[in-house]
Coordinates of C-alpha atoms and ligand atoms in Angstrom, one line a residue:
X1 CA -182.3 -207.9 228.8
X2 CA -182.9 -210.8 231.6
X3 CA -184.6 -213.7 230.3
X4 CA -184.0 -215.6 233.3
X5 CA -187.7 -216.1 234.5
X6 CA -188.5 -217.5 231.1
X7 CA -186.0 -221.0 232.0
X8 CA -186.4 -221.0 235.0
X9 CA -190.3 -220.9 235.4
X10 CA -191.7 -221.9 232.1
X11 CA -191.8 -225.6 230.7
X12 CA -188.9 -227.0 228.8
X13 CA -191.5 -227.2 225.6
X14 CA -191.0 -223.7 224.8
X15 CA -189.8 -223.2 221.9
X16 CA -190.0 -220.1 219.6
X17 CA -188.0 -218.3 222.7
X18 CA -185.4 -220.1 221.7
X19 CA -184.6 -219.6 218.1
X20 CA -186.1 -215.7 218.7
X21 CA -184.3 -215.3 222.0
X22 CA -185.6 -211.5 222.9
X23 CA -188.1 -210.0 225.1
X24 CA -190.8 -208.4 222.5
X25 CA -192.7 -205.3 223.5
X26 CA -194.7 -203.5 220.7
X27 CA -196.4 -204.7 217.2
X28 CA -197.5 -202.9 214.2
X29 CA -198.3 -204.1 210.6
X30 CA -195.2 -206.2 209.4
X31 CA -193.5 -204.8 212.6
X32 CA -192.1 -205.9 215.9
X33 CA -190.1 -204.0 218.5
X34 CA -188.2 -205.8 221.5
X35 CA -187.9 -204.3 224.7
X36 CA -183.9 -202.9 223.9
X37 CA -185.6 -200.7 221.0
X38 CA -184.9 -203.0 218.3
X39 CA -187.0 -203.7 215.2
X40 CA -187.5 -207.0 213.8
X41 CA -189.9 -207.4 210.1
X42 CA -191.9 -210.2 210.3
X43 CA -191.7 -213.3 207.9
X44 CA -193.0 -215.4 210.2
X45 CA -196.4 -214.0 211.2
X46 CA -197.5 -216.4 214.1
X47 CA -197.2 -219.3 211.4
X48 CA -199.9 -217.1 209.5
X49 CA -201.8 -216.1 212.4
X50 CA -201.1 -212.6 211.6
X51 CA -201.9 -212.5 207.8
X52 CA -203.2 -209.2 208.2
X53 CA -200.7 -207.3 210.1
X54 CA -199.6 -206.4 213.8
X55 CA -201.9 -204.8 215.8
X56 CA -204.2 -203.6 212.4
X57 CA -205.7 -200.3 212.8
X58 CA -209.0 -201.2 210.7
X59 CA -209.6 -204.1 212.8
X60 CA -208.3 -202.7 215.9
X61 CA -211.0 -199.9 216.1
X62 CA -213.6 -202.0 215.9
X63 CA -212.5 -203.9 218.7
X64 CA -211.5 -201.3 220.9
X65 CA -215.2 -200.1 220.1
X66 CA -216.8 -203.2 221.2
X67 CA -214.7 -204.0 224.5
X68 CA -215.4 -200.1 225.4
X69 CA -219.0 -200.5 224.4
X70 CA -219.1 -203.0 227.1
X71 CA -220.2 -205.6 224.9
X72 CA -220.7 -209.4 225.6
X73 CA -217.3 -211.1 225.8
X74 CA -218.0 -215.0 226.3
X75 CA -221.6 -216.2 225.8
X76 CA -220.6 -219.9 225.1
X77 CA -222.5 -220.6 221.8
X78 CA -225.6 -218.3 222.8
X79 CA -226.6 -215.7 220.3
X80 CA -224.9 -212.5 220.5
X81 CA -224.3 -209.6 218.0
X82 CA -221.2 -210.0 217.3
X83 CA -221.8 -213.7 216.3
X84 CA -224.9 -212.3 213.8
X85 CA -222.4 -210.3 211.9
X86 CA -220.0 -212.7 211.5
X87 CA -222.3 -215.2 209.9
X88 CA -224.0 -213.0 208.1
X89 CA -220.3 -211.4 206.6
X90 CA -218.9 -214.9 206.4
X91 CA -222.3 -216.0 204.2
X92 CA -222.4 -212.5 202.1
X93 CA -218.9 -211.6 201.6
X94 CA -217.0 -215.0 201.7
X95 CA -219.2 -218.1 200.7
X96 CA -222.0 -216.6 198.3
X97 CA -219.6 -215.1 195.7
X98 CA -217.8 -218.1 195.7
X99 CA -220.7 -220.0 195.2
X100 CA -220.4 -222.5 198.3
X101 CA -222.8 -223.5 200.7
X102 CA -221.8 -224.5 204.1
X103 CA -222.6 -224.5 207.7
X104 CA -220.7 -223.3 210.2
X105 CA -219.8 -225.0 213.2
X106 CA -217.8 -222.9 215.9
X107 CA -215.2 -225.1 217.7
X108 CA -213.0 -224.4 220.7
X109 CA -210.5 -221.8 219.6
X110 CA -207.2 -224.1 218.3
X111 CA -206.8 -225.2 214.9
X112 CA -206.6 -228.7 216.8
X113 CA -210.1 -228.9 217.7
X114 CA -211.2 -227.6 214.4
X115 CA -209.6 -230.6 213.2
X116 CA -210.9 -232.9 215.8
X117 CA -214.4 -231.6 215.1
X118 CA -213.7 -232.2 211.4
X119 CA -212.9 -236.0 211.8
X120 CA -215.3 -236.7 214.3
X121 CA -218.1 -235.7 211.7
X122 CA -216.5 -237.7 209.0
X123 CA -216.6 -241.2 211.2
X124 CA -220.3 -240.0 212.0
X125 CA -221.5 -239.5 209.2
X126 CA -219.8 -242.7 207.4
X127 CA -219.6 -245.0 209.9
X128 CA -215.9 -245.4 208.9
X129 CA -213.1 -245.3 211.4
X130 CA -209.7 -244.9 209.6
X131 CA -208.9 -241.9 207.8
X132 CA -206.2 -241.1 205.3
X133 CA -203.5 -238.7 206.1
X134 CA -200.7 -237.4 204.3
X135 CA -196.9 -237.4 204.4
X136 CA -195.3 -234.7 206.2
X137 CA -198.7 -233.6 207.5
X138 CA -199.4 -231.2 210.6
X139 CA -202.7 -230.9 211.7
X140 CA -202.1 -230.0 215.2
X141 CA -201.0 -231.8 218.6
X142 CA -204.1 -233.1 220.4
X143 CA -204.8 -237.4 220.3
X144 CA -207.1 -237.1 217.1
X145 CA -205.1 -234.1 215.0
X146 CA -201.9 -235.8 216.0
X147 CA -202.9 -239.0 214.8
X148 CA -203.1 -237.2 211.1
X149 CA -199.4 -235.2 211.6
X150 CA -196.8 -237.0 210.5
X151 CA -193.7 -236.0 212.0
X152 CA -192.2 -238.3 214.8
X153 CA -191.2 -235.0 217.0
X154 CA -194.8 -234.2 217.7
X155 CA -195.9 -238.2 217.8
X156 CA -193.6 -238.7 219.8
X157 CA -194.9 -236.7 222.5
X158 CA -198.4 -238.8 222.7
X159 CA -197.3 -242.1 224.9
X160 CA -200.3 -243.5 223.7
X161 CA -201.8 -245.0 220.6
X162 CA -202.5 -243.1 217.4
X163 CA -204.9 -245.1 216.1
X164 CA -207.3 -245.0 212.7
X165 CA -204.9 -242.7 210.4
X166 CA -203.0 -244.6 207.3
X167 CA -200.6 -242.3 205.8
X168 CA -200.0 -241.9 201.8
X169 CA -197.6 -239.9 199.6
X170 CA -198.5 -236.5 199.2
X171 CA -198.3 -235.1 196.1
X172 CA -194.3 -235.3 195.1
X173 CA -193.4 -237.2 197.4
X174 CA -191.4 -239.6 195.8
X175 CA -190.1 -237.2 192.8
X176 CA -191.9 -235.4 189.8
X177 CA -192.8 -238.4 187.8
X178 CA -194.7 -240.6 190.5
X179 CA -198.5 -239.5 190.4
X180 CA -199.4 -240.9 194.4
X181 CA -203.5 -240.0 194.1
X182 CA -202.7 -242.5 191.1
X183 CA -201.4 -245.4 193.6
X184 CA -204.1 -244.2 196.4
X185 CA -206.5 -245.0 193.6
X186 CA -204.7 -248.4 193.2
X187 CA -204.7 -249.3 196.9
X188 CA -208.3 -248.2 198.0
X189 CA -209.6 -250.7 194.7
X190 CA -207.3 -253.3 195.8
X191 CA -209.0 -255.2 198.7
X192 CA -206.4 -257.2 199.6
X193 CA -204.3 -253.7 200.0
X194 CA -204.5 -253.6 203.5
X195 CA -205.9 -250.0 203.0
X196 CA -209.1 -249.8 204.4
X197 CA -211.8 -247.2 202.4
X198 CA -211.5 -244.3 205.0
X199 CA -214.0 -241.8 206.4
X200 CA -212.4 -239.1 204.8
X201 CA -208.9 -237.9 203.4
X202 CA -207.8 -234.8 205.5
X203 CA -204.9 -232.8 203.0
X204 CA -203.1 -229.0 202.8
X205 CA -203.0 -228.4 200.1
X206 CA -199.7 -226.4 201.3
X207 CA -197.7 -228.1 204.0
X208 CA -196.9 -225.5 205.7
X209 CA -195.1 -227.2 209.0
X210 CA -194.2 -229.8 206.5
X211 CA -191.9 -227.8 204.5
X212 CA -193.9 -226.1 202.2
X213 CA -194.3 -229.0 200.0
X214 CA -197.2 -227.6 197.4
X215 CA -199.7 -230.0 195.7
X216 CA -200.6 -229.3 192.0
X217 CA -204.6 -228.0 191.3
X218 CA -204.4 -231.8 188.6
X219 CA -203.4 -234.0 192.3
X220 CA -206.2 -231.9 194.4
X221 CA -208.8 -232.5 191.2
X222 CA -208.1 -235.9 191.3
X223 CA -207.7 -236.5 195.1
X224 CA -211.4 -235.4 194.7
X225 CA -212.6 -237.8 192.2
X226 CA -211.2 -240.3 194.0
X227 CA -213.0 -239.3 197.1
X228 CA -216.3 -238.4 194.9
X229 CA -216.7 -242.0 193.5
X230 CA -216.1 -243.9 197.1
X231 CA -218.1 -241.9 199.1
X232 CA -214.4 -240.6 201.3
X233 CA -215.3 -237.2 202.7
X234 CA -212.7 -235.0 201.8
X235 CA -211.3 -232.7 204.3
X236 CA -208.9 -229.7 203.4
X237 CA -207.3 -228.1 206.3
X238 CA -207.0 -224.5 205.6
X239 CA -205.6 -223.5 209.0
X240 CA -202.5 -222.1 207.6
X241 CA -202.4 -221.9 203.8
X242 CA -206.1 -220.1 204.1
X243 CA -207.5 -217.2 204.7
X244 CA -205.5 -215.2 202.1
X245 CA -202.4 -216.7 202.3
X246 CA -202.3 -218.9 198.9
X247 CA -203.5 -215.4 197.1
X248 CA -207.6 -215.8 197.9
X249 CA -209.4 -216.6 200.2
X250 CA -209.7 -220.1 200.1
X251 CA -206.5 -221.8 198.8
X252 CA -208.5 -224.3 197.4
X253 CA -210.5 -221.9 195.1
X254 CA -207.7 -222.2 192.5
X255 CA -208.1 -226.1 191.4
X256 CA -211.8 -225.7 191.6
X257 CA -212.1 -228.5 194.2
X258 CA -215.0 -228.2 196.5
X259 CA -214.1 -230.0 199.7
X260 CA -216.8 -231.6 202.5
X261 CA -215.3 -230.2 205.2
X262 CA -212.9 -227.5 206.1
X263 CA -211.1 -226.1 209.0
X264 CA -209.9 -222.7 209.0
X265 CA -208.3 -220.8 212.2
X266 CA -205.2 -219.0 212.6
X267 CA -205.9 -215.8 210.6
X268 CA -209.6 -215.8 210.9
X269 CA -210.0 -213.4 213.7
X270 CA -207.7 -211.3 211.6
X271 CA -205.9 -210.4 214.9
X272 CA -204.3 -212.8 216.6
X273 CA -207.2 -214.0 218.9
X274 CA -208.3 -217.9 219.1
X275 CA -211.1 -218.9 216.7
X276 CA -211.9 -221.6 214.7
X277 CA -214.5 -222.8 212.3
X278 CA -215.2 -225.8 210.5
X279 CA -217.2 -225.7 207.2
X280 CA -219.7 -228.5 206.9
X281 CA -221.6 -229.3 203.8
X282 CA -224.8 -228.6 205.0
X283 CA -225.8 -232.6 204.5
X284 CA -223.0 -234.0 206.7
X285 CA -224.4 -231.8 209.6
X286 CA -225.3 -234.8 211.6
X287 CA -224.3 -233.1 215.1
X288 CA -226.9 -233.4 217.9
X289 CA -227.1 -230.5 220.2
X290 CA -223.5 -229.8 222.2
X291 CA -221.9 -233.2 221.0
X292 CA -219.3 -231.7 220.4
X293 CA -218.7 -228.6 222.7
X294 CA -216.2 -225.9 224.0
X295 CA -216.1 -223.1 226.6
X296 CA -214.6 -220.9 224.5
X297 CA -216.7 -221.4 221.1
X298 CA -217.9 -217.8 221.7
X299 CA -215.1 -215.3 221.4
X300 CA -217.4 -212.7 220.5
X301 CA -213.8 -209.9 220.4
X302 CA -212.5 -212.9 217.6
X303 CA -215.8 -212.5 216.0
X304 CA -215.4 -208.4 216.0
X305 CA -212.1 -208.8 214.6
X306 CA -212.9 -211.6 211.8
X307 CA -216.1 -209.7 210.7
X308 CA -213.9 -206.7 210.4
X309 CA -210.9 -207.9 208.1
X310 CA -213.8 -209.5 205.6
X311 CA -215.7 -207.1 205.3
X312 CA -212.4 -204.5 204.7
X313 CA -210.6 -207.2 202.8
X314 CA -212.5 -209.5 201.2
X315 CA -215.5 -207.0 199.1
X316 CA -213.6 -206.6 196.0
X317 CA -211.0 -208.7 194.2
X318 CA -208.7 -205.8 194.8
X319 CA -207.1 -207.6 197.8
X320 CA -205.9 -210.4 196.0
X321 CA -204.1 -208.3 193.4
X322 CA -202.5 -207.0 195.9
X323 CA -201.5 -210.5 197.5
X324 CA -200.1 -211.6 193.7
X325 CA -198.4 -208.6 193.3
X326 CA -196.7 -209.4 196.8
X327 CA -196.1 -213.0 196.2
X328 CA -194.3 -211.9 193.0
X329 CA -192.3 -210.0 194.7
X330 CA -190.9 -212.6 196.7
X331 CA -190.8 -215.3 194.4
X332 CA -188.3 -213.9 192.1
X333 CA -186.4 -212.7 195.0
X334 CA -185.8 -215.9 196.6
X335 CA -185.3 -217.2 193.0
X336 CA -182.6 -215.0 193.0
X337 CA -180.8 -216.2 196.1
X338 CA -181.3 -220.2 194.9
X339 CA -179.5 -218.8 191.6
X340 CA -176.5 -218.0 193.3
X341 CA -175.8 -221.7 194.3
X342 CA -178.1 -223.7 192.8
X343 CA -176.4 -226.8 194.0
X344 CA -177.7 -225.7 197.8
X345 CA -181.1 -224.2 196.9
X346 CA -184.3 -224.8 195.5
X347 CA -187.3 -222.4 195.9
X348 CA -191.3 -223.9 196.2
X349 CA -194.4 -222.1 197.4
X350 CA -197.4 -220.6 196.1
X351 CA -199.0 -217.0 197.3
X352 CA -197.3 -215.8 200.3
X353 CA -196.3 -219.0 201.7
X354 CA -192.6 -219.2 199.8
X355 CA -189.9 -221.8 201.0
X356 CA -186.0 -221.6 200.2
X357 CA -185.4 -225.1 200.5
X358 CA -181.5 -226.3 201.6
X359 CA -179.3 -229.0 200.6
X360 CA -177.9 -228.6 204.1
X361 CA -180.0 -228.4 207.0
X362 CA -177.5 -226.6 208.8
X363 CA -177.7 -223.8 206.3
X364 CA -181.3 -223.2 206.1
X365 CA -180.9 -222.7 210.4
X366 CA -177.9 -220.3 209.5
X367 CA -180.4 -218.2 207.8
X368 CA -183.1 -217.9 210.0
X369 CA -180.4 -217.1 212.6
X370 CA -178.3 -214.8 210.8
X371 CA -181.7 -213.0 210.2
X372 CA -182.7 -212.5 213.4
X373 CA -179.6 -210.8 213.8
X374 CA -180.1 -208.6 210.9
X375 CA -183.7 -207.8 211.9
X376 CA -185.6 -210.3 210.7
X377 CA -188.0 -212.8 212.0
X378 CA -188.7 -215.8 209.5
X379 CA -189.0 -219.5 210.6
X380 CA -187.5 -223.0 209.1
X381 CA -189.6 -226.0 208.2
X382 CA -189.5 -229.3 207.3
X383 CA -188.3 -232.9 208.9
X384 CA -185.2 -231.7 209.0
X385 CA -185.5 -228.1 209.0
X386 CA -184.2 -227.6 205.8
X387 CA -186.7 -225.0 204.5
X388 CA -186.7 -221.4 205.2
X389 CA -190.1 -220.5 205.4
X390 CA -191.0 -216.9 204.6
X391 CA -194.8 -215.6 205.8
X392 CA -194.8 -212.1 205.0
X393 CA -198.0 -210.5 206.4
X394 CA -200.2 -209.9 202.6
X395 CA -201.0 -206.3 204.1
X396 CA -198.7 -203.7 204.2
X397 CA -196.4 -201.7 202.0
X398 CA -193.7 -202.8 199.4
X399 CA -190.8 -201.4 201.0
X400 CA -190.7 -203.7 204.5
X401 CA -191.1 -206.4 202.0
X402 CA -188.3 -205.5 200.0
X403 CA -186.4 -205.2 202.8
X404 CA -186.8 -208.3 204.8
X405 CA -186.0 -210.1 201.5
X406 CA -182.8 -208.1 201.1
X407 CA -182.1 -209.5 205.0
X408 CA -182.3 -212.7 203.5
X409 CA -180.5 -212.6 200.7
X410 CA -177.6 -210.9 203.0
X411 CA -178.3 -213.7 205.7
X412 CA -177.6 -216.2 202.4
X413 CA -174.9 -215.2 201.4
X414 CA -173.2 -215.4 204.9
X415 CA -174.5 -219.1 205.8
X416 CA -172.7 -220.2 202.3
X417 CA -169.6 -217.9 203.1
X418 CA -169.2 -220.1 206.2
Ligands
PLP1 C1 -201.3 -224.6 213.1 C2 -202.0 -225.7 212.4 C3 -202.9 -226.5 213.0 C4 -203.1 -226.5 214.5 O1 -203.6 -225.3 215.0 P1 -203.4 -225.1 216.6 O2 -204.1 -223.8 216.8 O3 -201.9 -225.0 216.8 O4 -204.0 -226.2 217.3 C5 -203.6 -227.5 212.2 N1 -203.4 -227.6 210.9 C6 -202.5 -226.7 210.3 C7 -202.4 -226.9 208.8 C8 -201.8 -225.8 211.0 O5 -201.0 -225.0 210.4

């Protein structure tokens, strides 16, 4: 295999390439196939753009159908059929069981503008200019979205100001006995703090770049209270942790919080094409016409596809049985590894967002590498890379499962053995 043309043509800010160095060819549910005939399971999942399998043959069919059909592609924001039966799935299927009512505001297809769409509304709508971010945040890499992510490798990258982001302590940052919404509250009353009362408070409620640091449902329930009694708009970003991955739909459905805004992307097409949404209490919709706009707002295939996995997926609760089941899987698996040298390991996650967290950073890399050669793809996170981050896809059968955490566990046991 000749992966010359990759270095020599392509930018030096490539990056998967070069902890996955192989050419891939072919895709199917929790599969991949590289051009030499290998196969490689899938932990990693397009950081969970890919929640519902490689190449899924429900979905597919639907938009093999529509491309055949000779149905409208791009259409900016105009009305097409495609777009009609996504809103009308999203609204039936996702938001009115659930009991929440949002717009919907279509963005360009990153998770970045999403976010950027997000913030801008906020500052609208309060008049406010900073906004409260969160330790080892990632909310994506353009000005506004990098402003809110944390980590120096991607700031670093801007040359320019950052401006109007304050960053706190997310939940645990500082150890188990430190409650931070309880200092936030502390600061924002204090005005002589230096902490400004913000537009809004944009949070994961799973850092998933970040290291898959996991806030409790008590910190979320109270990050909203103290949002709720000083008029902060509170963002979640759902890009990755959504969309199935915490085990429903909506990862904040568990602590019962009911956030102003959301962005959700990554997974939402349900097959890998660019789309993103941002949910918009319908009172905070104070957009004039194309203020905020975007060629691409239209991806009538990504609305085929999206439309497709809800109304497959997300009809009955059945789905997210399946998802626990899955997760449980996992979890004790990887509980198992951090037994055998609990010194080194620690295990965090929730759903099917699991992280085996190092000691040494050098470890956690000699797992995702020793992986790969076993056949496995699964990604580290973190500031220092010290988490192994497993993103199974949530659809698909046991026995891949079970087998890309036996990988793992093999891949473990030689990094320690070193
Ligand atoms: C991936 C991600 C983004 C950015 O999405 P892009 O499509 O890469 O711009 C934002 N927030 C979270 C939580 C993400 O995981």
């Amino acid at each position: 295999m000749d992966l010359s043309v990759f270095s020599e043509m392509e930018s030096e800010v490539r990056s998967y390439i070069r902890s996955f160095p192989t050419q891939f060819t072919t895709a199917r549910g929790s599969q991949i196939w590289d051009v030499d005939g290998r196969s490689y399971i899938d932990f990693f999942c397009g950081a969970g753009t890919l929640n519902y399998g490689h190449n899924n043959p429900i979905i597919k069919q639907k938009v093999i159908d529509y491309i055949a059909g000779d149905n409208i592609q791009h259409a900016l924001d105009m009305a097409t059929v495609a777009k009609q039966e996504f809103l009308e799935a999203f609204r039936d299927v996702i938001l009115r069981p659930r009991q929440l009512d949002y717009k919907l505001q279509f963005t360009g297809p990153t998770g970045a503008n999403a976010v950027e769409a997000a913030l801008k509304i906020a500052r609208q709508v309060t008049g406010r200019r900073s906004v409260i971010a969160f330790t080892h945040a990632f909310h994506g890499v353009s000005l506004g979205a990098l402003a809110a992510t944390a980590n120096s490798w991607f700031r670093d990258g801007a040359g320019t100001a950052l401006p109007d982001v304050v960053f706190q302590p997310y939940d645990g940052y500082f150890g188990p006995d430190i409650d931070t919404v309880s200092m936030l509250r502390t600061l924002l009353d204090d005005a002589s703090s230096g902490v400004d009362l913000p537009a809004a408070v944009i949070v994961e409620t799973v850092q998933g770049e970040g290291g898959v640091n996991v806030a409790s449902t008590q910190w979320l329930r109270d990050l909203e209270h103290v949002c709720r009694e000083r008029g902060i708009l509170l963002i979640v970003d759902d890009i990755q942790i959504g969309i199935g991955r915490s085990g429903q739909f909506f990862s904040f459905e568990e602590s019962g919080v009911t956030p102003d805004l959301v962005t959700l992307s990554k997974s939402l097409s349900g097959y890998g094409f660019p789309m993103s949404l941002v949910l918009i209490r319908p009172e905070l919709d104070v957009w004039k016409p194309g203020m905020h706009s975007g060629t691409f707002r239209g991806n009538n295939v990504a609305f085929v596809g999206a439309t497709a996995a809800i109304r497959e997926y997300w009809t009955t609760s059945e789905f997210e049985s399946h998802i626990g089941r899955r997760s449980v899987l996992v979890e004790e698996r990887i509980a198992g590894i951090a037994a055998t040298a609990p010194e080194m390991f620690a295990t965090r996650g929730r759903g099917l967002l699991q992280g085996l967290v190092c000691a040494d950073p050098a470890v956690a890399k000699a797992i995702s590498r020793g992986s790969f050669e076993r056949g496995l793809i699964v990604e580290t996170s973190g500031a220092q890379d010290e988490v192994v981050k497993l993103m199974p896809t949530l659809v698909g059968e046991d026995d891949l499962l079970i087998e890309g955490l036996e990988i793992i566990e093999a891949a473990a046991a030689a990094a320690l053995a070193r």
